[in-house]
Amino acid sequence: DLAALLNREVWERVRLLAPTPARPVLAASLIVIDSSGAQPRVLMGKRHPNDRFMPDKFVFPGGCVAPQDKRMNVAGMLPELVEMRLAKVGPAYSLPRALALAAIRETFEETGLVLAERECGTPENPPESWRDFAAHGYPDLEPLHFIARATTPPRLPRRYDTVFLAADSSAITHKVEGMVGPDRELVETAWVTLKEAFDLELAAITRVVLHELERRLTAGMSHFLPAPWYRVARQGWVRQEM
């Protein structure tokens, strides 16, 4: 029961705090999976020790949705079920693509990995936050899978409404060096098996998403598999199918 795990590790710590007026900020993470070996491996990054949010924790690359994510041209379309689930996060017509693009952009900015399509050349006049990425092609949405959604409890001062997407490492077309290091957001990255990942220093929600990923990998990673939303109701965390 993964909701029970969150209730033990998070809700017991925050349930007596007063609710805050903080509204969740939209965010997206990308789980990159190397399925070429006997066991799948995932890319994890260690956050900077001076970060206010989850310092020293291992996380999936990701971050907040930026306004320019809605304006970036793309290659390919989101898989239909991925788009349908992302559309449930909010009413904006452009939100599914913006969430997917945020995950791709943040992964590039934090790790240097480029998930792009080059057959159509490179975008002309991309948004400023996308210029470095655009030198390598158009962001490619077709390889993306929906894994889970999680919303920070209303009793914490910093809240995120985060979608966790995944793509196989075979979709990575280029890597820019120098994006990881002691003065960057991620001080190190590592390709680890799921068993090894569970032994890292993780936030509770990262542990839960790893369990959800493991379930999907075991079941074949079909887009038709159930996808959960973890959120806090009156009595604590609940797991709701999207």
mmCIF file of C-alpha atoms in Angstrom:
data_model
loop_
_atom_site.group_PDB
_atom_site.id
_atom_site.type_symbol
_atom_site.label_atom_id
_atom_site.label_comp_id
_atom_site.label_asym_id
_atom_site.label_seq_id
_atom_site.Cartn_x
_atom_site.Cartn_y
_atom_site.Cartn_z
ATOM 1 C CA ASP A 1 0.000 0.000 0.000
ATOM 2 C CA LEU A 2 1.989 2.969 -1.260
ATOM 3 C CA ALA A 3 -0.414 5.546 0.184
ATOM 4 C CA ALA A 4 0.261 3.963 3.580
ATOM 5 C CA LEU A 5 3.987 4.499 3.025
ATOM 6 C CA LEU A 6 3.366 8.205 2.471
ATOM 7 C CA ASN A 7 1.123 8.368 5.528
ATOM 8 C CA ARG A 8 3.874 6.835 7.671
ATOM 9 C CA GLU A 9 6.745 8.915 6.320
ATOM 10 C CA VAL A 10 5.034 12.230 5.511
ATOM 11 C CA TRP A 11 1.520 12.589 6.921
ATOM 12 C CA GLU A 12 2.487 11.708 10.491
ATOM 13 C CA ARG A 13 5.032 14.531 10.340
ATOM 14 C CA VAL A 14 2.808 17.238 8.827
ATOM 15 C CA ARG A 15 -0.796 16.388 9.762
ATOM 16 C CA LEU A 16 -0.820 18.654 12.845
ATOM 17 C CA LEU A 17 0.507 21.666 10.946
ATOM 18 C CA ALA A 18 -1.935 24.394 9.978
ATOM 19 C CA PRO A 19 -2.949 24.529 6.309
ATOM 20 C CA THR A 20 -1.046 27.139 4.291
ATOM 21 C CA PRO A 21 -2.312 29.411 1.494
ATOM 22 C CA ALA A 22 0.380 28.098 -0.856
ATOM 23 C CA ARG A 23 -0.992 26.902 -4.181
ATOM 24 C CA PRO A 24 0.725 23.970 -5.872
ATOM 25 C CA VAL A 25 3.143 24.929 -8.640
ATOM 26 C CA LEU A 26 2.946 22.798 -11.771
ATOM 27 C CA ALA A 27 6.050 20.677 -12.290
ATOM 28 C CA ALA A 28 7.199 17.693 -14.325
ATOM 29 C CA SER A 29 9.911 15.059 -13.994
ATOM 30 C CA LEU A 30 11.341 12.646 -16.528
ATOM 31 C CA ILE A 31 12.471 9.141 -15.622
ATOM 32 C CA VAL A 32 15.018 7.985 -18.197
ATOM 33 C CA ILE A 33 15.162 4.173 -18.413
ATOM 34 C CA ASP A 34 18.051 2.175 -19.866
ATOM 35 C CA SER A 35 16.463 -1.130 -20.851
ATOM 36 C CA SER A 36 19.417 -2.451 -22.842
ATOM 37 C CA GLY A 37 20.756 -4.748 -20.104
ATOM 38 C CA ALA A 38 19.483 -7.706 -18.141
ATOM 39 C CA GLN A 39 17.896 -5.336 -15.605
ATOM 40 C CA PRO A 40 16.486 -1.896 -16.393
ATOM 41 C CA ARG A 41 18.396 1.039 -14.962
ATOM 42 C CA VAL A 42 17.141 4.538 -14.248
ATOM 43 C CA LEU A 43 18.953 7.860 -14.169
ATOM 44 C CA MET A 44 19.028 9.471 -10.724
ATOM 45 C CA GLY A 45 20.599 12.792 -9.784
ATOM 46 C CA LYS A 46 21.788 14.037 -6.397
ATOM 47 C CA ARG A 47 20.569 17.511 -5.513
ATOM 48 C CA HIS A 48 22.942 20.202 -4.300
ATOM 49 C CA PRO A 49 23.425 20.209 -0.495
ATOM 50 C CA ASN A 50 22.622 23.943 -0.332
ATOM 51 C CA ASP A 51 19.234 23.617 -2.061
ATOM 52 C CA ARG A 52 16.268 24.500 0.112
ATOM 53 C CA PHE A 53 14.173 21.777 -1.508
ATOM 54 C CA MET A 54 15.282 18.188 -0.854
ATOM 55 C CA PRO A 55 19.028 18.902 -0.367
ATOM 56 C CA ASP A 56 21.319 15.874 -0.841
ATOM 57 C CA LYS A 57 18.404 13.709 -2.019
ATOM 58 C CA PHE A 58 18.528 11.625 -5.165
ATOM 59 C CA VAL A 59 15.742 12.611 -7.553
ATOM 60 C CA PHE A 60 14.569 12.267 -11.137
ATOM 61 C CA PRO A 61 15.471 15.256 -13.331
ATOM 62 C CA GLY A 62 12.658 17.784 -13.445
ATOM 63 C CA GLY A 63 11.311 21.150 -12.406
ATOM 64 C CA CYS A 64 8.571 23.734 -12.771
ATOM 65 C CA VAL A 65 6.598 24.449 -15.916
ATOM 66 C CA ALA A 66 7.704 27.736 -17.502
ATOM 67 C CA PRO A 67 5.441 30.007 -19.593
ATOM 68 C CA GLN A 68 7.702 29.495 -22.628
ATOM 69 C CA ASP A 69 7.077 25.731 -22.517
ATOM 70 C CA LYS A 70 3.663 26.395 -24.045
ATOM 71 C CA ARG A 71 5.247 28.108 -27.055
ATOM 72 C CA MET A 72 7.968 25.656 -28.052
ATOM 73 C CA ASN A 73 7.471 23.782 -31.320
ATOM 74 C CA VAL A 74 7.696 19.996 -31.098
ATOM 75 C CA ALA A 75 8.266 16.879 -33.144
ATOM 76 C CA GLY A 76 5.584 14.211 -32.981
ATOM 77 C CA MET A 77 2.550 13.998 -30.762
ATOM 78 C CA LEU A 78 2.021 12.825 -27.238
ATOM 79 C CA PRO A 79 0.566 9.307 -27.042
ATOM 80 C CA GLU A 80 -3.205 9.700 -26.716
ATOM 81 C CA LEU A 81 -3.532 8.258 -23.201
ATOM 82 C CA VAL A 82 -0.567 10.289 -21.947
ATOM 83 C CA GLU A 83 -2.198 13.464 -23.275
ATOM 84 C CA MET A 84 -5.554 12.534 -21.724
ATOM 85 C CA ARG A 85 -4.008 12.039 -18.301
ATOM 86 C CA LEU A 86 -1.968 15.227 -18.473
ATOM 87 C CA ALA A 87 -5.128 17.115 -19.485
ATOM 88 C CA LYS A 88 -6.690 16.158 -16.146
ATOM 89 C CA VAL A 89 -4.065 18.222 -14.296
ATOM 90 C CA GLY A 90 -5.711 21.486 -15.364
ATOM 91 C CA PRO A 91 -8.193 23.087 -17.781
ATOM 92 C CA ALA A 92 -5.723 24.810 -20.134
ATOM 93 C CA TYR A 93 -5.770 23.325 -23.635
ATOM 94 C CA SER A 94 -1.989 23.673 -23.959
ATOM 95 C CA LEU A 95 -1.179 22.159 -20.561
ATOM 96 C CA PRO A 96 -0.442 18.537 -21.597
ATOM 97 C CA ARG A 97 2.218 19.651 -24.060
ATOM 98 C CA ALA A 98 3.623 22.222 -21.595
ATOM 99 C CA LEU A 99 4.006 19.575 -18.879
ATOM 100 C CA ALA A 100 5.731 17.189 -21.270
ATOM 101 C CA LEU A 101 8.025 19.918 -22.572
ATOM 102 C CA ALA A 102 8.924 21.034 -19.055
ATOM 103 C CA ALA A 103 10.074 17.499 -18.248
ATOM 104 C CA ILE A 104 12.222 17.379 -21.405
ATOM 105 C CA ARG A 105 13.661 20.884 -20.912
ATOM 106 C CA GLU A 106 14.476 20.399 -17.241
ATOM 107 C CA THR A 107 16.135 17.057 -17.963
ATOM 108 C CA PHE A 108 18.323 18.788 -20.538
ATOM 109 C CA GLU A 109 19.185 21.661 -18.197
ATOM 110 C CA GLU A 110 20.047 19.345 -15.302
ATOM 111 C CA THR A 111 21.759 16.433 -17.091
ATOM 112 C CA GLY A 112 22.589 17.539 -20.638
ATOM 113 C CA LEU A 113 20.485 14.738 -22.146
ATOM 114 C CA VAL A 114 18.628 15.718 -25.306
ATOM 115 C CA LEU A 115 15.346 14.034 -26.246
ATOM 116 C CA ALA A 116 14.975 15.447 -29.748
ATOM 117 C CA GLU A 117 14.141 14.767 -33.366
ATOM 118 C CA ARG A 118 16.586 16.125 -35.975
ATOM 119 C CA GLU A 119 14.946 15.013 -39.233
ATOM 120 C CA CYS A 120 13.135 18.343 -39.533
ATOM 121 C CA GLY A 121 16.263 20.367 -38.775
ATOM 122 C CA THR A 122 16.346 22.824 -35.880
ATOM 123 C CA PRO A 123 13.652 25.296 -34.757
ATOM 124 C CA GLU A 124 13.834 28.898 -35.906
ATOM 125 C CA ASN A 125 13.458 31.579 -33.224
ATOM 126 C CA PRO A 126 12.746 29.233 -30.291
ATOM 127 C CA PRO A 127 11.771 30.730 -26.923
ATOM 128 C CA GLU A 128 14.799 31.979 -25.010
ATOM 129 C CA SER A 129 14.727 29.209 -22.403
ATOM 130 C CA TRP A 130 14.803 26.645 -25.240
ATOM 131 C CA ARG A 131 17.637 28.083 -27.374
ATOM 132 C CA ASP A 132 20.385 25.772 -26.128
ATOM 133 C CA PHE A 133 18.171 22.721 -26.562
ATOM 134 C CA ALA A 134 16.920 23.842 -29.972
ATOM 135 C CA ALA A 135 20.442 23.683 -31.401
ATOM 136 C CA HIS A 136 20.000 19.888 -31.309
ATOM 137 C CA GLY A 137 16.545 19.618 -32.890
ATOM 138 C CA TYR A 138 12.860 19.639 -31.939
ATOM 139 C CA PRO A 139 11.794 18.124 -28.585
ATOM 140 C CA ASP A 140 10.249 14.717 -29.230
ATOM 141 C CA LEU A 141 7.027 13.884 -27.357
ATOM 142 C CA GLU A 142 6.269 10.463 -28.848
ATOM 143 C CA PRO A 143 8.527 8.362 -26.528
ATOM 144 C CA LEU A 144 6.875 9.624 -23.322
ATOM 145 C CA HIS A 145 4.971 7.428 -20.852
ATOM 146 C CA PHE A 146 2.831 8.611 -17.943
ATOM 147 C CA ILE A 147 3.859 7.048 -14.623
ATOM 148 C CA ALA A 148 2.206 9.027 -11.797
ATOM 149 C CA ARG A 149 1.078 12.370 -10.451
ATOM 150 C CA ALA A 150 1.669 13.664 -6.921
ATOM 151 C CA THR A 151 0.547 16.837 -5.130
ATOM 152 C CA THR A 152 2.330 18.194 -2.051
ATOM 153 C CA PRO A 153 0.130 18.317 1.089
ATOM 154 C CA PRO A 154 -1.623 21.641 1.803
ATOM 155 C CA ARG A 155 0.175 21.963 5.135
ATOM 156 C CA LEU A 156 3.604 22.607 3.619
ATOM 157 C CA PRO A 157 4.855 26.085 2.607
ATOM 158 C CA ARG A 158 6.272 24.907 -0.743
ATOM 159 C CA ARG A 159 3.863 22.859 -2.837
ATOM 160 C CA TYR A 160 4.105 21.176 -6.226
ATOM 161 C CA ASP A 161 1.641 19.397 -8.473
ATOM 162 C CA THR A 162 4.086 17.105 -10.261
ATOM 163 C CA VAL A 163 3.659 14.645 -13.098
ATOM 164 C CA PHE A 164 6.237 11.896 -13.499
ATOM 165 C CA LEU A 165 6.858 10.849 -17.085
ATOM 166 C CA ALA A 166 9.271 8.253 -18.468
ATOM 167 C CA ALA A 167 11.178 7.596 -21.673
ATOM 168 C CA ASP A 168 13.599 4.921 -22.769
ATOM 169 C CA SER A 169 17.214 6.018 -23.079
ATOM 170 C CA SER A 170 17.159 4.946 -26.748
ATOM 171 C CA ALA A 171 15.195 8.184 -27.367
ATOM 172 C CA ILE A 172 18.172 10.273 -26.195
ATOM 173 C CA THR A 173 19.879 11.700 -29.284
ATOM 174 C CA HIS A 174 22.688 13.752 -27.766
ATOM 175 C CA LYS A 175 24.377 14.631 -24.491
ATOM 176 C CA VAL A 176 25.879 18.018 -23.622
ATOM 177 C CA GLU A 177 28.720 17.701 -21.145
ATOM 178 C CA GLY A 178 29.265 19.964 -18.140
ATOM 179 C CA MET A 179 25.642 20.182 -16.985
ATOM 180 C CA VAL A 180 26.286 18.183 -13.794
ATOM 181 C CA GLY A 181 28.821 19.155 -11.149
ATOM 182 C CA PRO A 182 29.521 20.757 -7.750
ATOM 183 C CA ASP A 183 28.170 24.160 -8.799
ATOM 184 C CA ARG A 184 25.104 22.857 -10.626
ATOM 185 C CA GLU A 185 21.616 21.837 -9.441
ATOM 186 C CA LEU A 186 22.580 18.160 -9.630
ATOM 187 C CA VAL A 187 26.043 17.513 -8.240
ATOM 188 C CA GLU A 188 26.187 13.966 -9.617
ATOM 189 C CA THR A 189 24.135 11.500 -11.627
ATOM 190 C CA ALA A 190 24.093 7.710 -11.676
ATOM 191 C CA TRP A 191 22.496 4.937 -13.719
ATOM 192 C CA VAL A 192 21.182 2.449 -11.168
ATOM 193 C CA THR A 193 18.968 -0.616 -11.118
ATOM 194 C CA LEU A 194 15.683 -0.256 -9.273
ATOM 195 C CA LYS A 195 17.095 -2.295 -6.405
ATOM 196 C CA GLU A 196 20.080 0.040 -6.194
ATOM 197 C CA ALA A 197 17.828 3.095 -6.454
ATOM 198 C CA PHE A 198 15.837 2.079 -3.376
ATOM 199 C CA ASP A 199 19.110 2.085 -1.385
ATOM 200 C CA LEU A 200 19.800 5.754 -2.217
ATOM 201 C CA GLU A 201 18.811 8.722 -0.071
ATOM 202 C CA LEU A 202 15.297 9.332 -1.414
ATOM 203 C CA ALA A 203 12.268 11.413 -0.539
ATOM 204 C CA ALA A 204 9.200 9.352 0.266
ATOM 205 C CA ILE A 205 7.390 10.363 -2.918
ATOM 206 C CA THR A 206 10.400 9.376 -5.052
ATOM 207 C CA ARG A 207 10.321 5.956 -3.418
ATOM 208 C CA VAL A 208 6.613 5.635 -4.206
ATOM 209 C CA VAL A 209 7.098 6.613 -7.850
ATOM 210 C CA LEU A 210 9.899 4.049 -8.163
ATOM 211 C CA HIS A 211 7.465 1.389 -6.947
ATOM 212 C CA GLU A 212 4.915 2.551 -9.525
ATOM 213 C CA LEU A 213 7.582 2.419 -12.231
ATOM 214 C CA GLU A 214 8.559 -1.090 -11.176
ATOM 215 C CA ARG A 215 4.928 -2.202 -11.462
ATOM 216 C CA ARG A 216 4.608 -0.732 -14.960
ATOM 217 C CA LEU A 217 7.879 -2.248 -16.154
ATOM 218 C CA THR A 218 6.808 -5.664 -14.869
ATOM 219 C CA ALA A 219 3.449 -5.296 -16.637
ATOM 220 C CA GLY A 220 5.024 -4.269 -19.952
ATOM 221 C CA MET A 221 4.848 -0.420 -19.862
ATOM 222 C CA SER A 222 1.626 -0.272 -21.873
ATOM 223 C CA HIS A 223 -0.055 3.144 -22.035
ATOM 224 C CA PHE A 224 -3.287 1.352 -21.062
ATOM 225 C CA LEU A 225 -2.024 0.429 -17.581
ATOM 226 C CA PRO A 226 -3.590 2.287 -14.615
ATOM 227 C CA ALA A 227 -1.947 5.535 -13.576
ATOM 228 C CA PRO A 228 -2.241 6.969 -10.055
ATOM 229 C CA TRP A 229 -2.549 10.426 -8.526
ATOM 230 C CA TYR A 230 -1.228 10.702 -4.963
ATOM 231 C CA ARG A 231 -2.816 13.506 -2.982
ATOM 232 C CA VAL A 232 -3.853 14.323 0.567
ATOM 233 C CA ALA A 233 -7.517 14.052 1.560
ATOM 234 C CA ARG A 234 -9.025 14.675 5.000
ATOM 235 C CA GLN A 235 -7.557 11.541 6.560
ATOM 236 C CA GLY A 236 -4.200 11.564 4.791
ATOM 237 C CA TRP A 237 -2.690 10.399 1.521
ATOM 238 C CA VAL A 238 -4.876 8.600 -0.991
ATOM 239 C CA ARG A 239 -4.077 6.862 -4.271
ATOM 240 C CA GLN A 240 -6.600 7.856 -6.930
ATOM 241 C CA GLU A 241 -6.651 6.447 -10.442
ATOM 242 C CA MET A 242 -6.462 9.114 -13.139
#
